[in-house]
XYZ file of C-alpha atoms in Angstrom:
756
model
C 0.000 0.000 0.000
C 2.732 2.378 0.956
C 4.626 1.526 -2.232
C 1.523 2.301 -4.297
C 1.107 5.673 -2.586
C 4.773 6.431 -3.047
C 4.542 5.582 -6.739
C 1.511 7.877 -7.187
C 3.247 10.695 -5.355
C 6.327 10.327 -7.544
C 4.199 10.426 -10.658
C 2.456 13.574 -9.431
C 5.773 15.167 -8.520
C 7.253 14.205 -11.871
C 4.220 15.645 -13.671
C 4.475 18.817 -11.624
C 8.155 19.100 -12.357
C 7.473 18.549 -16.062
C 4.787 21.244 -16.039
C 7.097 23.578 -14.133
C 9.871 23.019 -16.665
C 7.424 23.604 -19.505
C 6.159 26.854 -17.999
C 9.726 27.887 -17.275
C 10.798 27.160 -20.865
C 7.830 29.112 -22.182
C 8.661 32.040 -19.896
C 12.305 31.903 -20.926
C 11.279 31.860 -24.579
C 8.976 34.856 -24.068
C 11.763 36.714 -22.313
C 14.156 35.856 -25.125
C 11.764 37.170 -27.751
C 10.235 40.141 -25.978
C 13.168 41.380 -23.921
C 16.434 40.154 -25.403
C 15.328 40.603 -29.037
C 12.556 43.086 -28.471
C 14.185 45.972 -30.397
C 14.583 43.785 -33.484
C 10.909 42.855 -33.600
C 9.925 46.433 -32.822
C 11.958 47.627 -35.776
C 10.313 45.047 -38.029
C 6.851 46.100 -36.885
C 7.736 49.720 -37.458
C 9.130 48.882 -40.906
C 5.995 46.987 -41.877
C 3.875 49.992 -40.950
C 5.569 52.346 -43.373
C 6.472 52.506 -47.053
C 9.378 54.339 -48.625
C 9.401 56.216 -51.906
C 12.620 57.178 -53.653
C 12.350 60.788 -54.835
C 14.420 61.482 -57.967
C 17.186 64.024 -57.709
C 16.777 67.451 -59.285
C 19.257 68.185 -62.072
C 21.405 71.275 -62.007
C 21.011 74.049 -64.556
C 23.071 74.703 -67.689
C 24.115 78.327 -68.231
C 26.171 80.307 -70.695
C 29.443 82.004 -69.747
C 27.590 85.098 -68.511
C 25.146 83.166 -66.327
C 22.209 83.192 -68.764
C 20.175 80.076 -68.019
C 19.807 77.837 -71.065
C 18.402 74.726 -69.348
C 16.395 74.638 -66.141
C 13.688 72.541 -64.461
C 9.928 72.917 -64.395
C 7.150 71.074 -62.578
C 5.405 68.339 -64.543
C 2.230 66.637 -63.363
C 1.600 63.067 -64.398
C -0.680 60.179 -63.511
C 1.243 57.165 -62.235
C 0.079 53.581 -61.812
C 1.559 51.721 -58.845
C 0.892 48.287 -60.273
C 1.384 46.107 -57.136
C -1.100 48.332 -55.262
C -3.448 48.087 -58.213
C -3.395 44.283 -58.198
C -3.844 44.215 -54.413
C -6.760 46.626 -54.595
C -8.425 44.611 -57.345
C -8.164 41.454 -55.231
C -9.724 43.160 -52.202
C -12.577 44.701 -54.188
C -13.429 42.082 -56.791
C -11.847 38.794 -55.714
C -9.119 36.890 -57.510
C -7.626 38.928 -60.326
C -7.602 37.588 -63.891
C -4.384 35.860 -64.873
C -2.369 35.456 -68.040
C 0.325 32.983 -68.983
C 3.526 33.641 -70.868
C 6.699 31.820 -71.767
C 9.755 32.902 -69.778
C 13.325 31.698 -69.414
C 14.163 30.901 -65.805
C 17.649 29.655 -64.913
C 18.267 29.024 -68.590
C 15.166 26.866 -69.011
C 11.907 27.837 -70.764
C 8.919 27.775 -68.446
C 5.242 28.762 -68.540
C 4.643 31.460 -65.938
C 1.310 32.756 -64.678
C 0.844 36.335 -63.558
C -2.034 38.736 -62.879
C -3.352 40.049 -66.187
C -2.422 43.664 -65.595
C -4.037 44.826 -68.843
C -7.468 43.433 -67.866
C -7.072 44.799 -64.353
C -6.439 48.281 -65.743
C -9.083 48.113 -68.470
C -11.820 46.652 -66.241
C -10.982 48.094 -62.839
C -9.293 51.446 -63.488
C -10.180 52.859 -66.903
C -13.998 52.886 -66.362
C -13.683 55.128 -63.307
C -11.232 57.430 -65.095
C -13.558 57.452 -68.094
C -16.433 58.614 -65.893
C -14.348 61.671 -65.043
C -13.166 62.100 -68.650
C -9.624 61.406 -67.481
C -8.984 58.168 -69.363
C -6.361 58.268 -72.109
C -5.202 55.846 -74.757
C -2.048 53.964 -73.801
C 0.221 51.194 -75.052
C -0.872 47.982 -73.357
C 2.198 46.106 -74.529
C 4.459 48.594 -72.785
C 2.343 48.372 -69.619
C 2.629 44.582 -69.544
C 6.386 44.685 -70.135
C 6.746 47.263 -67.381
C 4.818 45.044 -64.932
C 7.061 42.075 -65.642
C 10.412 43.854 -65.561
C 10.069 47.021 -63.458
C 7.386 46.279 -60.888
C 8.965 48.545 -58.282
C 8.852 51.553 -60.594
C 5.525 53.365 -61.121
C 4.163 53.237 -64.651
C 3.562 56.675 -66.150
C 0.031 56.504 -67.552
C -0.294 60.167 -68.595
C 2.748 62.456 -68.738
C 2.865 66.222 -68.550
C -0.890 66.648 -68.139
C -2.472 69.993 -68.920
C -4.099 72.284 -66.381
C -7.757 71.268 -67.043
C -6.859 67.613 -66.452
C -4.950 68.558 -63.321
C -7.952 70.490 -62.076
C -10.221 67.473 -62.580
C -7.900 65.243 -60.592
C -7.798 67.799 -57.827
C -11.582 68.312 -57.854
C -12.700 64.679 -57.949
C -11.787 61.885 -55.570
C -10.712 59.191 -57.998
C -10.756 56.601 -55.229
C -8.715 53.958 -57.059
C -5.886 52.050 -55.390
C -2.594 52.444 -57.195
C -3.573 55.609 -59.092
C -1.592 58.660 -58.049
C -1.035 62.213 -59.238
C 2.716 62.885 -59.167
C 4.687 66.112 -59.414
C 8.106 65.703 -60.966
C 10.861 68.069 -62.055
C 11.528 67.810 -65.794
C 13.913 69.636 -68.095
C 12.989 72.888 -69.776
C 15.137 74.174 -72.630
C 14.478 77.853 -72.116
C 15.049 79.114 -75.658
C 13.681 76.209 -77.653
C 15.935 75.271 -80.562
C 18.769 77.605 -79.493
C 21.963 75.507 -79.227
C 19.868 72.350 -79.457
C 22.661 70.250 -80.983
C 24.986 71.374 -78.224
C 22.803 71.017 -75.130
C 21.320 67.597 -75.909
C 18.384 66.148 -73.985
C 17.544 63.723 -71.166
C 15.449 60.594 -70.780
C 14.758 57.651 -68.499
C 17.687 55.250 -67.955
C 17.885 52.245 -70.235
C 18.307 49.964 -67.205
C 16.944 50.193 -63.663
C 19.357 49.662 -60.779
C 17.670 46.599 -59.263
C 19.782 46.617 -56.115
C 18.941 50.247 -55.435
C 15.270 49.636 -56.217
C 15.076 46.877 -53.572
C 15.821 49.434 -50.851
C 12.508 51.197 -51.440
C 8.864 50.220 -51.496
C 8.365 52.417 -54.540
C 11.225 53.448 -56.774
C 11.375 56.516 -58.978
C 14.623 56.688 -60.915
C 16.618 59.717 -61.976
C 16.624 61.051 -65.497
C 19.935 60.714 -67.299
C 21.615 62.719 -70.033
C 21.167 61.102 -73.415
C 23.328 63.316 -75.609
C 25.837 66.177 -75.713
C 26.251 68.428 -72.648
C 23.411 66.717 -70.770
C 25.269 63.419 -71.191
C 28.853 64.658 -70.910
C 28.204 66.465 -67.609
C 25.623 64.023 -66.271
C 27.628 63.077 -63.170
C 27.730 66.732 -62.075
C 24.206 67.717 -63.141
C 22.626 64.874 -61.182
C 21.877 65.670 -57.590
C 21.143 63.376 -54.654
C 17.783 61.573 -54.429
C 15.426 62.045 -51.498
C 13.184 59.668 -49.562
C 9.531 60.015 -48.584
C 8.282 57.849 -45.685
C 4.595 56.938 -45.906
C 2.371 55.527 -43.152
C 0.363 52.346 -43.718
C -2.738 51.478 -41.723
C -3.707 48.024 -40.438
C -5.121 47.090 -43.846
C -1.902 47.990 -45.597
C -3.336 51.113 -47.183
C -1.205 54.245 -47.219
C -2.981 57.023 -45.356
C -0.371 59.720 -44.773
C 3.206 60.972 -44.880
C 5.445 60.393 -41.869
C 8.377 62.525 -42.992
C 10.454 63.401 -46.020
C 14.131 63.841 -46.810
C 14.034 66.190 -49.816
C 16.320 65.633 -52.808
C 19.340 67.837 -53.408
C 19.826 69.686 -56.682
C 22.872 68.895 -58.783
C 25.643 71.313 -59.715
C 25.199 74.088 -62.270
C 27.273 73.806 -65.447
C 28.562 77.027 -67.029
C 29.490 76.733 -70.696
C 31.965 78.820 -72.665
C 29.063 79.544 -75.025
C 27.863 83.151 -75.219
C 24.083 83.024 -75.661
C 24.066 86.298 -77.647
C 26.730 85.131 -80.109
C 24.965 81.778 -80.326
C 21.754 83.615 -81.253
C 23.659 85.637 -83.869
C 25.046 82.459 -85.431
C 21.660 80.730 -85.353
C 19.969 83.663 -87.099
C 22.649 83.957 -89.778
C 22.726 80.230 -90.530
C 18.977 80.107 -91.189
C 19.589 81.675 -94.580
C 20.500 78.187 -95.865
C 19.078 74.680 -95.545
C 21.925 72.476 -94.319
C 24.976 74.010 -92.694
C 27.167 74.253 -89.625
C 28.961 77.171 -87.978
C 31.511 77.505 -85.172
C 32.751 80.628 -83.372
C 35.815 80.352 -81.120
C 38.013 82.674 -79.121
C 41.510 82.274 -80.645
C 43.173 83.403 -77.414
C 42.081 80.441 -75.284
C 40.165 77.955 -77.448
C 36.768 78.724 -75.905
C 33.833 77.747 -78.112
C 31.560 80.802 -78.143
C 28.913 79.431 -80.493
C 28.186 76.213 -82.342
C 25.178 75.978 -84.614
C 23.722 73.502 -87.091
C 20.711 73.604 -89.411
C 18.190 72.172 -89.751
C 17.659 72.106 -86.017
C 15.190 70.689 -83.521
C 13.488 71.600 -80.264
C 14.834 69.421 -77.413
C 11.644 70.140 -75.456
C 9.884 67.613 -77.726
C 11.959 64.920 -75.965
C 10.603 65.971 -72.554
C 9.297 64.050 -70.688
C 9.296 61.652 -73.673
C 9.016 62.069 -77.419
C 6.004 60.720 -79.273
C 6.753 57.832 -81.610
C 5.395 59.741 -84.619
C 7.581 62.761 -83.840
C 10.660 60.564 -83.488
C 9.962 58.858 -86.820
C 9.475 62.249 -88.482
C 12.897 63.411 -87.260
C 14.549 60.220 -88.487
C 12.928 60.392 -91.935
C 13.479 64.119 -92.492
C 15.516 64.723 -95.677
C 17.484 67.476 -93.996
C 18.391 65.140 -91.097
C 17.987 67.610 -88.202
C 19.477 65.052 -85.790
C 22.903 65.605 -87.379
C 25.199 68.210 -85.859
C 26.986 69.547 -88.926
C 29.420 71.579 -86.848
C 31.154 68.329 -85.852
C 30.556 66.444 -89.117
C 33.501 65.991 -91.475
C 33.508 66.925 -95.144
C 36.228 67.740 -97.704
C 37.488 71.232 -96.773
C 38.541 72.315 -100.243
C 40.896 75.285 -100.376
C 40.490 76.147 -96.680
C 42.912 73.241 -96.152
C 45.624 75.153 -98.014
C 46.414 76.741 -94.658
C 47.791 73.390 -93.449
C 49.668 72.809 -96.720
C 51.202 76.292 -96.472
C 52.508 75.649 -92.961
C 53.841 72.216 -93.948
C 56.223 73.839 -96.423
C 57.529 76.252 -93.784
C 58.506 73.840 -91.021
C 61.904 72.375 -90.323
C 64.323 72.181 -93.235
C 61.683 72.577 -95.947
C 61.844 76.392 -95.978
C 59.599 77.004 -98.972
C 58.814 80.564 -97.852
C 60.424 82.044 -100.951
C 59.412 79.308 -103.397
C 57.532 80.283 -106.538
C 55.651 78.034 -108.928
C 54.093 78.591 -112.314
C 50.388 78.096 -112.968
C 49.798 76.849 -116.508
C 46.200 75.867 -115.862
C 47.121 72.605 -114.191
C 49.774 69.997 -113.386
C 50.182 66.404 -114.597
C 50.927 63.528 -112.219
C 51.111 60.149 -113.835
C 48.361 59.818 -116.397
C 46.097 62.394 -114.704
C 46.042 66.145 -115.354
C 45.110 68.104 -112.237
C 43.469 71.364 -113.286
C 43.566 74.700 -111.548
C 40.153 76.223 -110.977
C 40.982 79.151 -113.304
C 41.358 76.811 -116.288
C 37.653 77.011 -117.054
C 37.971 80.815 -117.116
C 40.674 80.480 -119.809
C 43.524 82.199 -118.011
C 46.328 81.291 -115.612
C 47.760 82.719 -112.404
C 51.289 82.934 -113.808
C 54.311 82.518 -111.552
C 53.482 83.389 -107.946
C 54.728 82.964 -104.373
C 52.996 81.597 -101.275
C 51.094 84.703 -100.056
C 49.677 85.422 -103.515
C 48.877 81.737 -104.058
C 46.770 81.847 -100.881
C 45.146 85.065 -102.088
C 44.000 83.667 -105.445
C 43.799 80.067 -104.159
C 45.909 78.736 -107.026
C 45.523 74.959 -107.217
C 48.496 74.557 -109.555
C 50.772 76.274 -107.039
C 49.647 74.058 -104.167
C 49.904 70.836 -106.192
C 53.615 71.592 -106.644
C 54.141 73.215 -103.229
C 52.474 70.292 -101.435
C 54.634 67.710 -103.183
C 57.733 69.777 -102.423
C 56.744 69.924 -98.746
C 55.977 66.188 -98.738
C 52.957 64.311 -97.460
C 54.759 63.460 -94.213
C 55.090 67.138 -93.363
C 51.484 67.883 -94.368
C 50.320 64.979 -92.262
C 52.401 66.109 -89.278
C 51.128 69.700 -89.363
C 47.551 68.499 -89.812
C 47.772 66.360 -86.697
C 49.463 69.164 -84.756
C 46.439 71.331 -85.550
C 43.937 68.605 -84.626
C 42.941 67.479 -88.134
C 41.882 63.839 -88.000
C 42.115 63.923 -84.183
C 39.524 63.928 -81.408
C 38.626 67.361 -80.082
C 38.170 66.176 -76.503
C 34.676 67.675 -76.230
C 33.034 64.221 -76.362
C 29.990 65.538 -78.190
C 27.563 62.889 -79.384
C 28.455 61.465 -82.780
C 31.489 63.702 -83.281
C 33.594 62.652 -86.276
C 37.393 62.783 -86.359
C 37.667 63.070 -90.147
C 40.712 61.996 -92.169
C 44.282 63.291 -92.309
C 45.378 60.893 -95.066
C 48.925 59.800 -95.746
C 50.839 56.620 -96.650
C 50.238 54.999 -93.259
C 46.546 55.914 -93.348
C 46.277 54.543 -96.889
C 47.893 51.246 -95.902
C 45.304 50.734 -93.183
C 42.156 51.927 -94.955
C 42.945 51.199 -98.612
C 45.686 48.560 -98.658
C 45.058 47.878 -102.360
C 46.215 51.410 -103.262
C 49.677 52.937 -103.146
C 50.450 56.482 -102.176
C 51.641 58.668 -105.009
C 52.354 62.278 -105.913
C 48.823 62.447 -107.295
C 47.460 61.570 -103.848
C 49.621 64.286 -102.288
C 48.362 66.794 -104.866
C 44.779 65.963 -103.928
C 45.449 66.371 -100.207
C 47.281 69.665 -100.802
C 44.084 71.382 -101.951
C 41.787 69.700 -99.413
C 40.352 67.026 -101.699
C 40.871 63.297 -102.057
C 40.326 61.486 -98.768
C 40.752 64.637 -96.669
C 37.834 65.256 -94.308
C 37.602 68.071 -91.761
C 34.872 69.340 -89.433
C 34.014 73.031 -88.971
C 35.171 72.696 -85.351
C 38.566 71.295 -86.375
C 39.025 73.962 -89.027
C 38.105 76.687 -86.520
C 40.836 75.507 -84.138
C 43.376 75.428 -86.999
C 42.554 78.991 -88.041
C 42.575 80.090 -84.391
C 46.186 78.900 -84.277
C 47.165 81.222 -87.132
C 45.064 84.048 -85.729
C 46.891 84.054 -82.380
C 50.346 83.582 -83.862
C 50.958 79.840 -83.512
C 49.410 78.341 -80.338
C 46.937 75.518 -81.021
C 44.430 75.062 -78.196
C 42.077 72.229 -77.514
C 38.515 73.532 -77.819
C 36.815 74.263 -74.491
C 33.052 73.977 -74.076
C 32.575 73.744 -70.291
C 33.945 76.749 -68.431
C 33.187 75.808 -64.820
C 30.946 73.636 -62.646
C 29.611 75.140 -59.418
C 27.658 73.713 -56.507
C 24.411 75.390 -55.513
C 26.307 77.445 -52.911
C 28.615 78.794 -55.618
C 31.681 76.748 -54.693
C 33.495 74.811 -57.440
C 32.851 71.093 -57.693
C 35.856 69.027 -56.622
C 36.954 65.613 -57.814
C 37.824 62.623 -55.636
C 41.318 64.034 -55.079
C 40.056 67.401 -53.864
C 40.999 69.246 -57.048
C 38.680 71.455 -59.101
C 36.765 69.042 -61.336
C 36.682 71.396 -64.345
C 39.653 73.789 -64.345
C 39.360 77.032 -66.305
C 42.921 76.866 -67.630
C 43.107 76.562 -71.446
C 44.685 73.358 -72.748
C 47.415 73.674 -75.380
C 47.573 70.965 -78.031
C 50.771 72.187 -79.772
C 52.855 75.303 -80.207
C 53.724 75.768 -83.894
C 56.352 78.343 -82.994
C 58.616 75.513 -81.879
C 58.828 74.314 -85.491
C 57.879 77.364 -87.563
C 59.334 80.783 -86.912
C 56.894 83.657 -86.222
C 57.912 85.502 -89.389
C 56.930 82.501 -91.508
C 53.615 82.208 -89.675
C 53.101 85.903 -90.458
C 53.649 85.108 -94.133
C 50.613 82.798 -94.033
C 48.625 85.416 -92.111
C 49.526 87.960 -94.814
C 48.152 85.596 -97.464
C 44.861 85.285 -95.557
C 44.731 89.088 -95.325
C 45.172 89.363 -99.084
C 42.268 86.915 -99.675
C 39.802 89.444 -98.259
C 41.414 92.840 -98.622
C 43.221 92.924 -101.980
C 41.570 93.050 -105.383
C 41.549 89.641 -106.990
C 41.261 87.815 -103.669
C 38.667 85.040 -103.542
C 37.150 86.357 -100.291
C 36.411 89.959 -101.201
C 32.778 89.554 -100.170
C 33.935 89.252 -96.560
C 35.326 92.779 -96.406
C 33.972 94.989 -93.624
C 34.069 98.788 -93.544
C 35.532 99.356 -90.090
C 37.239 96.042 -89.284
C 40.101 94.263 -91.033
C 39.169 90.653 -91.737
C 41.414 87.795 -92.857
C 40.117 84.509 -94.158
C 39.968 81.786 -96.769
C 37.315 80.462 -99.121
C 36.841 76.849 -100.062
C 34.622 74.825 -102.379
C 34.698 71.032 -102.591
C 32.528 68.185 -103.705
C 31.292 65.491 -101.334
C 28.937 62.541 -101.266
C 26.310 62.449 -98.524
C 24.034 59.371 -98.403
C 24.813 58.661 -102.051
C 24.025 62.203 -103.161
C 26.848 64.238 -104.744
C 26.870 67.951 -103.999
C 29.125 70.946 -103.557
C 30.242 72.044 -100.114
C 30.972 75.742 -99.550
C 33.380 76.887 -96.827
C 34.581 80.141 -95.374
C 37.006 80.521 -92.457
C 37.936 83.954 -91.104
C 39.113 85.925 -88.094
C 39.095 89.572 -86.975
C 40.320 92.097 -86.066
C 43.443 91.141 -87.993
C 46.008 92.662 -85.594
C 44.340 91.561 -82.356
C 41.892 88.749 -83.221
C 38.882 88.252 -80.947
C 36.812 85.840 -83.005
C 37.383 83.010 -85.445
C 34.343 82.037 -87.508
C 34.033 78.955 -89.740
C 30.914 78.264 -91.828
C 30.210 75.163 -93.925
C 27.193 74.918 -96.257
C 26.045 71.728 -97.973
C 24.216 71.829 -101.288
C 25.870 74.961 -102.661
C 25.615 75.654 -106.361
C 27.691 78.784 -105.816
C 31.199 79.209 -104.438
C 32.446 79.373 -100.869
C 32.873 83.143 -101.058
C 29.295 83.843 -102.152
C 27.489 81.182 -100.098
C 29.415 80.638 -96.848
C 31.257 83.983 -96.877
C 28.261 86.275 -96.233
C 27.091 84.062 -93.375
C 30.484 84.109 -91.646
C 30.810 87.854 -92.192
C 27.384 88.553 -90.691
C 28.291 86.561 -87.577
C 31.653 88.308 -87.278
C 30.278 91.780 -87.924
C 27.458 91.493 -85.390
C 29.657 89.935 -82.692
C 32.170 92.774 -82.992
C 29.433 95.429 -83.119
C 27.900 93.975 -79.982
C 31.214 94.321 -78.150
C 31.256 98.012 -79.054
C 27.654 98.568 -77.984
C 26.483 99.216 -81.541
C 24.310 96.121 -81.733
C 22.202 94.306 -79.177
C 21.216 90.730 -80.009
C 18.190 89.634 -78.021
C 18.250 86.039 -76.823
C 14.748 84.731 -77.432
C 12.815 81.538 -78.069
C 13.687 79.890 -81.388
C 11.538 77.484 -83.347
C 13.437 74.715 -85.164
C 15.189 75.869 -88.343
C 13.813 73.967 -91.312
C 13.370 74.688 -95.000
C 10.496 73.251 -97.036
C 13.018 71.739 -99.458
C 16.238 71.091 -97.531
C 17.973 69.657 -100.623
C 17.467 72.795 -102.698
C 20.753 74.158 -104.078
C 22.007 77.495 -102.760
C 23.465 79.868 -105.367
C 24.330 82.784 -103.097
C 23.405 84.266 -99.713
C 22.373 87.868 -99.137
C 20.602 89.502 -96.197
C 17.870 92.072 -96.700
C 19.051 94.461 -94.029
C 22.218 96.507 -94.344
C 25.343 94.364 -94.365
C 29.057 94.921 -94.584
C 29.828 92.940 -97.740
C 31.641 95.047 -100.326
C 31.774 92.515 -103.131
C 34.352 90.495 -104.997
C 34.052 88.571 -108.219
C 36.921 86.083 -108.390
C 35.518 82.859 -106.917
C 37.081 79.432 -107.093
C 35.074 76.369 -108.068
C 35.195 72.743 -106.988
C 36.864 70.087 -109.102
C 33.885 68.011 -110.234
C 36.087 64.971 -110.843
C 36.940 64.566 -107.153
C 34.285 63.528 -104.648
C 34.701 62.237 -101.103
C 32.099 60.504 -98.885
C 31.247 62.762 -95.959
C 31.347 61.622 -92.338
C 28.146 63.000 -90.860
C 27.844 63.093 -87.082
C 25.723 60.159 -85.984
C 23.547 60.389 -82.909
C 23.951 57.276 -80.745
C 21.426 58.582 -78.226
C 18.382 56.498 -77.372
C 15.583 58.888 -76.392
C 12.614 57.890 -74.306
C 10.122 57.205 -77.099
C 6.449 57.063 -76.133
C 4.883 54.342 -78.325
C 1.529 54.837 -79.990
C -1.503 53.325 -78.306
C -2.217 49.739 -79.375
C -5.614 48.048 -79.770
C -5.813 46.880 -76.131
C -4.920 50.332 -74.871
C -7.589 52.213 -76.816
C -10.143 53.913 -74.586
C -13.754 54.225 -75.737
C -14.904 57.496 -74.256
C -17.798 57.028 -71.825
C -19.220 54.171 -73.847
C -21.092 51.100 -72.521
C -18.789 48.729 -74.404
C -16.127 48.695 -71.693
C -16.584 45.619 -69.551
C -16.375 46.755 -65.973
C -15.201 44.560 -63.168
C -17.933 43.762 -60.637
C -17.504 42.743 -57.003
C -17.226 38.987 -56.511
C -20.669 37.398 -55.855
C -19.326 34.535 -53.732
C -19.286 35.618 -50.077
C -16.098 34.990 -48.147
C -16.009 31.907 -45.907
C -17.306 32.361 -42.325
C -14.951 31.706 -39.437
C -15.583 29.477 -36.385
C -17.395 32.116 -34.296
C -19.544 33.234 -37.211
C -20.687 29.645 -37.786
C -21.470 29.105 -34.050
C -23.452 32.316 -33.617
C -24.921 32.487 -37.114
C -23.290 35.825 -37.929
C -22.831 36.663 -41.614
C -19.841 38.835 -42.532
C -20.424 42.236 -44.064
C -18.911 43.037 -47.441
C -15.698 44.979 -46.806
C -15.807 48.488 -48.266
C -13.323 49.520 -50.917
C -10.118 50.804 -49.360
C -10.024 54.588 -49.138
C -7.684 56.454 -51.495
C -4.304 57.390 -50.076
C -4.233 60.789 -48.459
C -0.572 61.412 -49.202
C 0.968 61.745 -52.611
C 3.875 59.571 -53.634
C 4.940 61.946 -56.402
C 8.076 63.943 -56.243
C 8.289 67.612 -55.646
C 10.676 70.131 -57.039
């Protein structure tokens, strides 16, 4: 009996001990979770009660050298679709969302994947409500579906840059749709329209989303990036720092307010060497022709003061995205307004005789006193190379270098160039930047050709270099290709007495507080010191350089010079005409050139103009344009002319391929005339290297059939709330309580859009 009682007591004690250990373990576990790791769980609860939105950074402004703003930001309102919220809201309101199936490659293997049919969700659950308010717009359903699959974290822009009436409707009516938000974003504004369009470039959405960065936020809004030219070159400085908006979620997961916001920081301001007034002067002058390029530089430091190309475009059409039809129109335009002709390379014709002249003066060549006879042409091998005066039935006689430059005698330069040698011509050309990169990194910039035996061996190994090839190069024909920018830097070298600068386009980059931007080493990121490419005075004495300058003076200022039309009444101008023949997209045409600088004794400006499709000569087509730019720029410095910088529509002629015989301006000009004009050798044509734009703009595709909206019509199939009631829980079944249909979630009170 006692043993039985003892056994029962032991069992009870053992059970009590077991229960005590169990309660103790449970208490220890609760302590471990709630006390020891309490902060971790608290942080997770806090994180689950808020959502984060990445606010895009605000880009800095682009200004001219005097602080005139060329590119700034403006507020753009758009309607965004937050697709995950949209799917979640559809499920809560109508039941299981419709699904679609597509073939995907996962881990290298094809697989059928199911996903919510975002197109049906939008068309049946969102569009009808927007249509009721007359806010629905056609969209591209294919793009929407692709966006949902690849960029779920990023809001889909349903309507961009909405007008004020639409904005007012959104503000007046409570749309009440989950996932539909009105966003305010900073977008680019090109203040003066087409002014300097080929120089400034444009922006667009990135080609790829940073997935790792996107994972840090509930909703991700990426920065815009520069797509071409200055916007692209200076993108790292123009971009600012993104901000973060913290949103509060309620118990149902719906966002109902803003907790706090870390605003974005604006990027640095970029100051160009461009002078907006001189740029406007060049733009106005160049509109006299259909297809042309012009460059104005300061010969004393290499600063680019203006760079213009026609036909032109308005970069605002790319903001916030360019319509597909507008993009196709630009690509199909006969004048090709996407091409920047100021950095395209074409045969320079007689303007290249500057390089040939210098080649005969360097080192031991010493052809300063050489004279050659012009008998209407020179024979090399079985080919007779004519001088341009042959068709006028006279010759230039026996002349020296300065007079040969003046009358642009081809026969002289055939012989002079061969005496100098192609190696010397090639060396001087490279010293002046011909066939070399400018360093500006402009989109599609061409380097051109500075041909010689080595170049020929690489590009045309089946041909051998000969005296005939040298003769061609000597007058800027054959394979020689030069851009207006390169030619401007070459003539700037002669203008200043022999120093060849690299062109400068960006003058300085300043933070918003006015301090210069520094690089990772603490140095000024963009120094203002001019960069010297070469100093010709180390190989050519100043008196010989002056001999070439004297020849350029004779071109404009002495009777019989080919550039007499460039004479000005109160300013001494020096320059050189040029006419060549080139092939552009299979079409042969003349190219007219004029390069000049002034004042002659103390040059302030170098102007180079190139015109495609000229039926006239360089002096009568390109000359008046260059002279108008030069005359107005100098008059402005003296306070005698005031060029207003104003909005410009794109330059475009009805027939951009129409030939240009001569250029004259209706208002009073400074051209005093001149009749002796050289012509191009029709037997020599060279394929041009036109600047190609490798930019990929943000193109807004046309609406497809699934994205077409039928305005307020009964044909749109609306989604209806699910008829099957949700299952009742245990207590509802016991007490016979039926659940009430949950109301639609209220619209978010806070906006996820960015602010300026």
